[in-house]
Short mmCIF file of N, CA and C in Angstrom, two decimals:
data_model
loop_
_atom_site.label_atom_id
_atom_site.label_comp_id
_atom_site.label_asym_id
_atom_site.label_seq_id
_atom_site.Cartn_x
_atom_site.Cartn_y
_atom_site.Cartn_z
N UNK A 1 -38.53 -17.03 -1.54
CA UNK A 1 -39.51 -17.87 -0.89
C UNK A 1 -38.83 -19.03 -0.15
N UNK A 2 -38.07 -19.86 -0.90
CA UNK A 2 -37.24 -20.99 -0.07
C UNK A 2 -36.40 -20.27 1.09
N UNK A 3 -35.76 -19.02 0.92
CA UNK A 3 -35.38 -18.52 2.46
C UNK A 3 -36.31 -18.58 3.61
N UNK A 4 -37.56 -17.56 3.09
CA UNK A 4 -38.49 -17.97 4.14
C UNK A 4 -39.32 -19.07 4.82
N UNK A 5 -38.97 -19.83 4.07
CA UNK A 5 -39.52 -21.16 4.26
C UNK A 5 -38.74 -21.84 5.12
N UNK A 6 -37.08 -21.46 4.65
CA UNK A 6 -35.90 -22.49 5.90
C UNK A 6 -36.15 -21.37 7.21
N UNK A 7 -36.45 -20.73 7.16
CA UNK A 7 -36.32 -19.33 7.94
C UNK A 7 -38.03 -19.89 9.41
N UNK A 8 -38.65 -20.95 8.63
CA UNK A 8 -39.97 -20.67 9.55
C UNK A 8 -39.24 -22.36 10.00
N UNK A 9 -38.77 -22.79 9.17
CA UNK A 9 -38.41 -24.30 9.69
C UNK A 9 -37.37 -24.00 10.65
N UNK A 10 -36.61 -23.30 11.15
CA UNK A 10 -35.70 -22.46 11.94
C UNK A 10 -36.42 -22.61 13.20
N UNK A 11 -37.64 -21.62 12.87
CA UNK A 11 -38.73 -21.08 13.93
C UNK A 11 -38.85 -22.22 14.62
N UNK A 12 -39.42 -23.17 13.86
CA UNK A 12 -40.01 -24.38 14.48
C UNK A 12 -39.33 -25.55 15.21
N UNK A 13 -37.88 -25.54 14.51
CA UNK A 13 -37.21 -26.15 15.34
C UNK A 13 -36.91 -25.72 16.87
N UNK A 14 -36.46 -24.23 16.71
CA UNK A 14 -36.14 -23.52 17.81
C UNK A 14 -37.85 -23.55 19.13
N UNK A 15 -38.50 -23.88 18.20
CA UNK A 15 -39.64 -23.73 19.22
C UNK A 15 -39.84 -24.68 19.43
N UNK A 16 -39.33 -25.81 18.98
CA UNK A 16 -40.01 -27.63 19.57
C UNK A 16 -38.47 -27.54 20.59
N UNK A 17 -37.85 -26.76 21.23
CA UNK A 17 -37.07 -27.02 22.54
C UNK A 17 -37.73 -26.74 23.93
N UNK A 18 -38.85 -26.00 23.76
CA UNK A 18 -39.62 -25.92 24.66
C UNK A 18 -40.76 -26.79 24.26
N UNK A 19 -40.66 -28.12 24.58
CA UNK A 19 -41.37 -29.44 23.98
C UNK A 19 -42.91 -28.90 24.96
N UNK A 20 -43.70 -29.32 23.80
CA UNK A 20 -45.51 -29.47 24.36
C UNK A 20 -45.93 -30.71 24.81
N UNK A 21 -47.54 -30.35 25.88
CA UNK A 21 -47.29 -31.51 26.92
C UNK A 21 -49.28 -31.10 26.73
N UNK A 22 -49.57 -31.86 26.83
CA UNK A 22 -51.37 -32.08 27.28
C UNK A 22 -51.89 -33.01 28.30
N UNK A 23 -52.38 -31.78 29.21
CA UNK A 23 -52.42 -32.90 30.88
C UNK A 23 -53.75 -33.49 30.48
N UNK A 24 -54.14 -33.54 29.84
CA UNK A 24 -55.40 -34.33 29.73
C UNK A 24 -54.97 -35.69 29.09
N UNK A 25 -53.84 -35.81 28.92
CA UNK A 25 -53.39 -37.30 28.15
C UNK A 25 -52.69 -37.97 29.15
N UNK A 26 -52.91 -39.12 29.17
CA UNK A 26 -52.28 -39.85 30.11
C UNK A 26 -51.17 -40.97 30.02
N UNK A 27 -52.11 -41.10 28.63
CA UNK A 27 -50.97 -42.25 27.84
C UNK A 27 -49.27 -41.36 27.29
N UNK A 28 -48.47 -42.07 27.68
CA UNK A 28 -47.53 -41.00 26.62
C UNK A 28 -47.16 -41.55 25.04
N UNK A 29 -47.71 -42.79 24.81
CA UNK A 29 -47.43 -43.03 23.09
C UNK A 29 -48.83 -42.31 22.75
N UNK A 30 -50.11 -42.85 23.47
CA UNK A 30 -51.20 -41.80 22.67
C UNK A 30 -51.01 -40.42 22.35
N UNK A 31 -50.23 -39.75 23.45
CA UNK A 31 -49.96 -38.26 23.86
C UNK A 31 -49.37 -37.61 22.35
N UNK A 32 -48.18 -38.55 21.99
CA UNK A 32 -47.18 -38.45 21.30
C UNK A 32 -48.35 -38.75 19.55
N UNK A 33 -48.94 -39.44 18.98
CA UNK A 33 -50.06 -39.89 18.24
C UNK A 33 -50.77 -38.32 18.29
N UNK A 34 -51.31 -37.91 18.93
CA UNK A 34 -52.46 -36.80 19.13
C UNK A 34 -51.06 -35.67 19.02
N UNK A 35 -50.55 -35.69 19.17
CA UNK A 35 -49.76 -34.31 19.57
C UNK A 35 -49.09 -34.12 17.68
N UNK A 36 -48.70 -35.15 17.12
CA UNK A 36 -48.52 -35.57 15.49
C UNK A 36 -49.56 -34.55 14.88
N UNK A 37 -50.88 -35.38 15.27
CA UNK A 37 -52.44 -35.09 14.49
C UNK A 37 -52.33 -33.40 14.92
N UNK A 38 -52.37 -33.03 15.97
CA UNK A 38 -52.95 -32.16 16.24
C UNK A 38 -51.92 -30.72 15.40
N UNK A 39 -50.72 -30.73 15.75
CA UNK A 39 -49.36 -30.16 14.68
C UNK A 39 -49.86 -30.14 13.59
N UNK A 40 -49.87 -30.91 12.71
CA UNK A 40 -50.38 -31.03 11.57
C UNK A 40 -51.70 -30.10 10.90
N UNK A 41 -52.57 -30.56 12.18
CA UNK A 41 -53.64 -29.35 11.64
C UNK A 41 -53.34 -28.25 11.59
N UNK A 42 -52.62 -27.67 13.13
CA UNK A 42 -52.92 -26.33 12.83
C UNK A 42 -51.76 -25.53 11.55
N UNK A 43 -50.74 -26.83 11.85
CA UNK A 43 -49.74 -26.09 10.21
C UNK A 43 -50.66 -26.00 9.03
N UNK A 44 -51.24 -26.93 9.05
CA UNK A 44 -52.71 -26.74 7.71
C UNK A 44 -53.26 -25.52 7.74
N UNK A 45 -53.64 -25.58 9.06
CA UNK A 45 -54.64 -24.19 9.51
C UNK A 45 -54.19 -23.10 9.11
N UNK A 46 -52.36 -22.48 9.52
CA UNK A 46 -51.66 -21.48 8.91
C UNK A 46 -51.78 -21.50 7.92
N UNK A 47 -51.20 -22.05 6.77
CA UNK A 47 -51.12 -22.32 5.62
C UNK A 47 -52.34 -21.98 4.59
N UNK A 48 -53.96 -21.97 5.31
CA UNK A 48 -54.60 -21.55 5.16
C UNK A 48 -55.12 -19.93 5.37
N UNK A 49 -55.42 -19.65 6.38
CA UNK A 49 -55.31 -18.32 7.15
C UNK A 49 -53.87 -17.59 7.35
N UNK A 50 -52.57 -17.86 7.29
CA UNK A 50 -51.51 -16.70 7.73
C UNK A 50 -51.05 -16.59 6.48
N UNK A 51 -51.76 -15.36 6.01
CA UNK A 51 -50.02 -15.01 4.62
C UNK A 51 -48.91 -14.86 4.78
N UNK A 52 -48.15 -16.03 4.11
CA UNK A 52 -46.69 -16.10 4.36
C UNK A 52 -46.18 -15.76 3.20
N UNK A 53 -44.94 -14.26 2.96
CA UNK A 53 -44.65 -14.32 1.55
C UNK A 53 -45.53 -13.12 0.93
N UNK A 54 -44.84 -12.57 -0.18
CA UNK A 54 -45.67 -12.04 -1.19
C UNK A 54 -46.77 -12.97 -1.97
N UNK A 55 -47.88 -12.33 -2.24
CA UNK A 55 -49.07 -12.44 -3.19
C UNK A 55 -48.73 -12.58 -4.27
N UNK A 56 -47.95 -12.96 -5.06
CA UNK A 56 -47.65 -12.45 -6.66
C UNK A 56 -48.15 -13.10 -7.89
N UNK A 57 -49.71 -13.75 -7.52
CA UNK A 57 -50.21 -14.36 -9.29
C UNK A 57 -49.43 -14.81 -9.88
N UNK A 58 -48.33 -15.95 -9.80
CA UNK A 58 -47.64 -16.11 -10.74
C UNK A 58 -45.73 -15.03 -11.06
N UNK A 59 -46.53 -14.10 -10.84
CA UNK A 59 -45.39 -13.21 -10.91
C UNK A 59 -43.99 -13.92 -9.75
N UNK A 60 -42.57 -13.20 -10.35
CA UNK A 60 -42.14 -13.07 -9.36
C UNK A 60 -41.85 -12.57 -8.06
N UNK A 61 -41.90 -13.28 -7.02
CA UNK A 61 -41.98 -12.47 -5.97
C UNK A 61 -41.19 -11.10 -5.55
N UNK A 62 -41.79 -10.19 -4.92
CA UNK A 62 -41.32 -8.96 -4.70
C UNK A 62 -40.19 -8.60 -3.63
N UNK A 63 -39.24 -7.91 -3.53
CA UNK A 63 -38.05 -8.22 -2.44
C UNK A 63 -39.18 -7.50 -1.32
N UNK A 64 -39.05 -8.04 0.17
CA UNK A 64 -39.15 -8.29 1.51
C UNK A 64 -38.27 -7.22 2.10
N UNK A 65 -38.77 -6.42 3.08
CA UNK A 65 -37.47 -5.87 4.10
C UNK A 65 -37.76 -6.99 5.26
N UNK A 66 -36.41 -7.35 6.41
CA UNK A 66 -36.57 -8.67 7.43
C UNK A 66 -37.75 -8.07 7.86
N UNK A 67 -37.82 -6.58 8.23
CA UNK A 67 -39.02 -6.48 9.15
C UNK A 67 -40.13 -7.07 8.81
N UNK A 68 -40.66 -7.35 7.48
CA UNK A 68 -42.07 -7.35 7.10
C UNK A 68 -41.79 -9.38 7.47
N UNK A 69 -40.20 -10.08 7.01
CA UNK A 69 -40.82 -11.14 6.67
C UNK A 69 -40.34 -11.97 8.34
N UNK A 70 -40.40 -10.99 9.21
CA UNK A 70 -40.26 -11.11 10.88
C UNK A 70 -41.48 -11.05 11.27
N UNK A 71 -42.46 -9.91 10.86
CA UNK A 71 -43.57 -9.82 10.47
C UNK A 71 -44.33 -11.12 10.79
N UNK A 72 -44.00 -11.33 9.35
CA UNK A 72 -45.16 -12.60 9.20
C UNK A 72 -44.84 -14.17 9.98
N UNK A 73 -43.64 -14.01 9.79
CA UNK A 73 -42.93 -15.02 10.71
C UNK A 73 -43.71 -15.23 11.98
N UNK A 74 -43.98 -13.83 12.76
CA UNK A 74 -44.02 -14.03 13.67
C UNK A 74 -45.50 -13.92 14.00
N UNK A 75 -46.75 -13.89 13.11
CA UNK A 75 -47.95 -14.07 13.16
C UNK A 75 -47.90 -15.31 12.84
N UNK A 76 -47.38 -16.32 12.20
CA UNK A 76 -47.29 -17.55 11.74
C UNK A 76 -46.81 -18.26 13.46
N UNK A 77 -46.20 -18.18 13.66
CA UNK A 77 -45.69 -18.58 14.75
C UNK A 77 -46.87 -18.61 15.93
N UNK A 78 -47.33 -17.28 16.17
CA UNK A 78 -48.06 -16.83 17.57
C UNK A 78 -49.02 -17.37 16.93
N UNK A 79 -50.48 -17.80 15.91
CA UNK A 79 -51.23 -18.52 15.10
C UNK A 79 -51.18 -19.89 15.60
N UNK A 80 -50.24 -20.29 15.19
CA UNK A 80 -49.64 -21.60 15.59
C UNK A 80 -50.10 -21.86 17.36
N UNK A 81 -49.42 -21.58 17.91
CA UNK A 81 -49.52 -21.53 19.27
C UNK A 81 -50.43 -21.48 19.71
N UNK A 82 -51.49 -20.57 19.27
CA UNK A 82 -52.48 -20.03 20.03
C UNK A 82 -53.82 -21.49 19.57
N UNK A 83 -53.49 -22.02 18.33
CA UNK A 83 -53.98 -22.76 17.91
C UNK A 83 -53.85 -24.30 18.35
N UNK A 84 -52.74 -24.58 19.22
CA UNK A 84 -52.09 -25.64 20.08
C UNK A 84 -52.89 -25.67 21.17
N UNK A 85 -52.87 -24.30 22.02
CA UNK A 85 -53.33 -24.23 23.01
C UNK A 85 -55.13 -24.33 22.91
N UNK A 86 -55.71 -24.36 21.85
CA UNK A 86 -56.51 -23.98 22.00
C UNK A 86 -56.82 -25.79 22.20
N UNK A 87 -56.31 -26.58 21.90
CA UNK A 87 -56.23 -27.70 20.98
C UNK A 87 -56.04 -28.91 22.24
N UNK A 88 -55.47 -27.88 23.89
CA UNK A 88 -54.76 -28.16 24.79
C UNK A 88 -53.64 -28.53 25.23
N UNK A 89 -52.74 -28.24 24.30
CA UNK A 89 -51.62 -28.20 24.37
C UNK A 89 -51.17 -26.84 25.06
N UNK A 90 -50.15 -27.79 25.95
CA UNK A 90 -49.37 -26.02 26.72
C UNK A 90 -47.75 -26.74 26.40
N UNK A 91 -46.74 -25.66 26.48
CA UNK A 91 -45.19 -25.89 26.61
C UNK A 91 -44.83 -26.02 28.09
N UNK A 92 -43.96 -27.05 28.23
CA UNK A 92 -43.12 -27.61 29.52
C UNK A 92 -42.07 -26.03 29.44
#
């Protein structure tokens, strides 16, 4: 689990190089304030809705092939995004 976890913090770094921008903001410290808030939710939002990881009640978790945890990675990711944009956020 802590792999996949450095593994999505990876993701996210690699994806905040194509920095997000909302033309509806004008201010750029507000921009920067709202753009915080708005991140936040939708990582909530995943965290809620995207299964990341095995299910395991307690149990220990079950071994992963990359494909499955590329997989999810990458519904976590596109989730994310789609949830930015919806939010009005687009990438520069």
């Amino acid at each position: 689990m802590k792999k996949l976890i450095l593994l999505t913090a990876a993701l996210f770094m690699l994806g905040g190089c194509g920095s997000w921008h909302n033309p509806n903001i004008a201010d750029p410290a507000k921009e920067k304030e709202i753009f915080k808030r708005d991140r936040e939710f939708c990582q909530n939002y995943n965290k809620q809705n995207v299964p990341v990881g095995a299910q395991t009640d307690g149990e220990p978790p079950e071994p992963t092939t990359y494909e499955a945890e590329f997989s999810e990675n990458y519904a976590y990711e596109n989730t994310f995004e789609k949830c930015m944009k919806r939010r009005g956020w687009t990438k520069k």
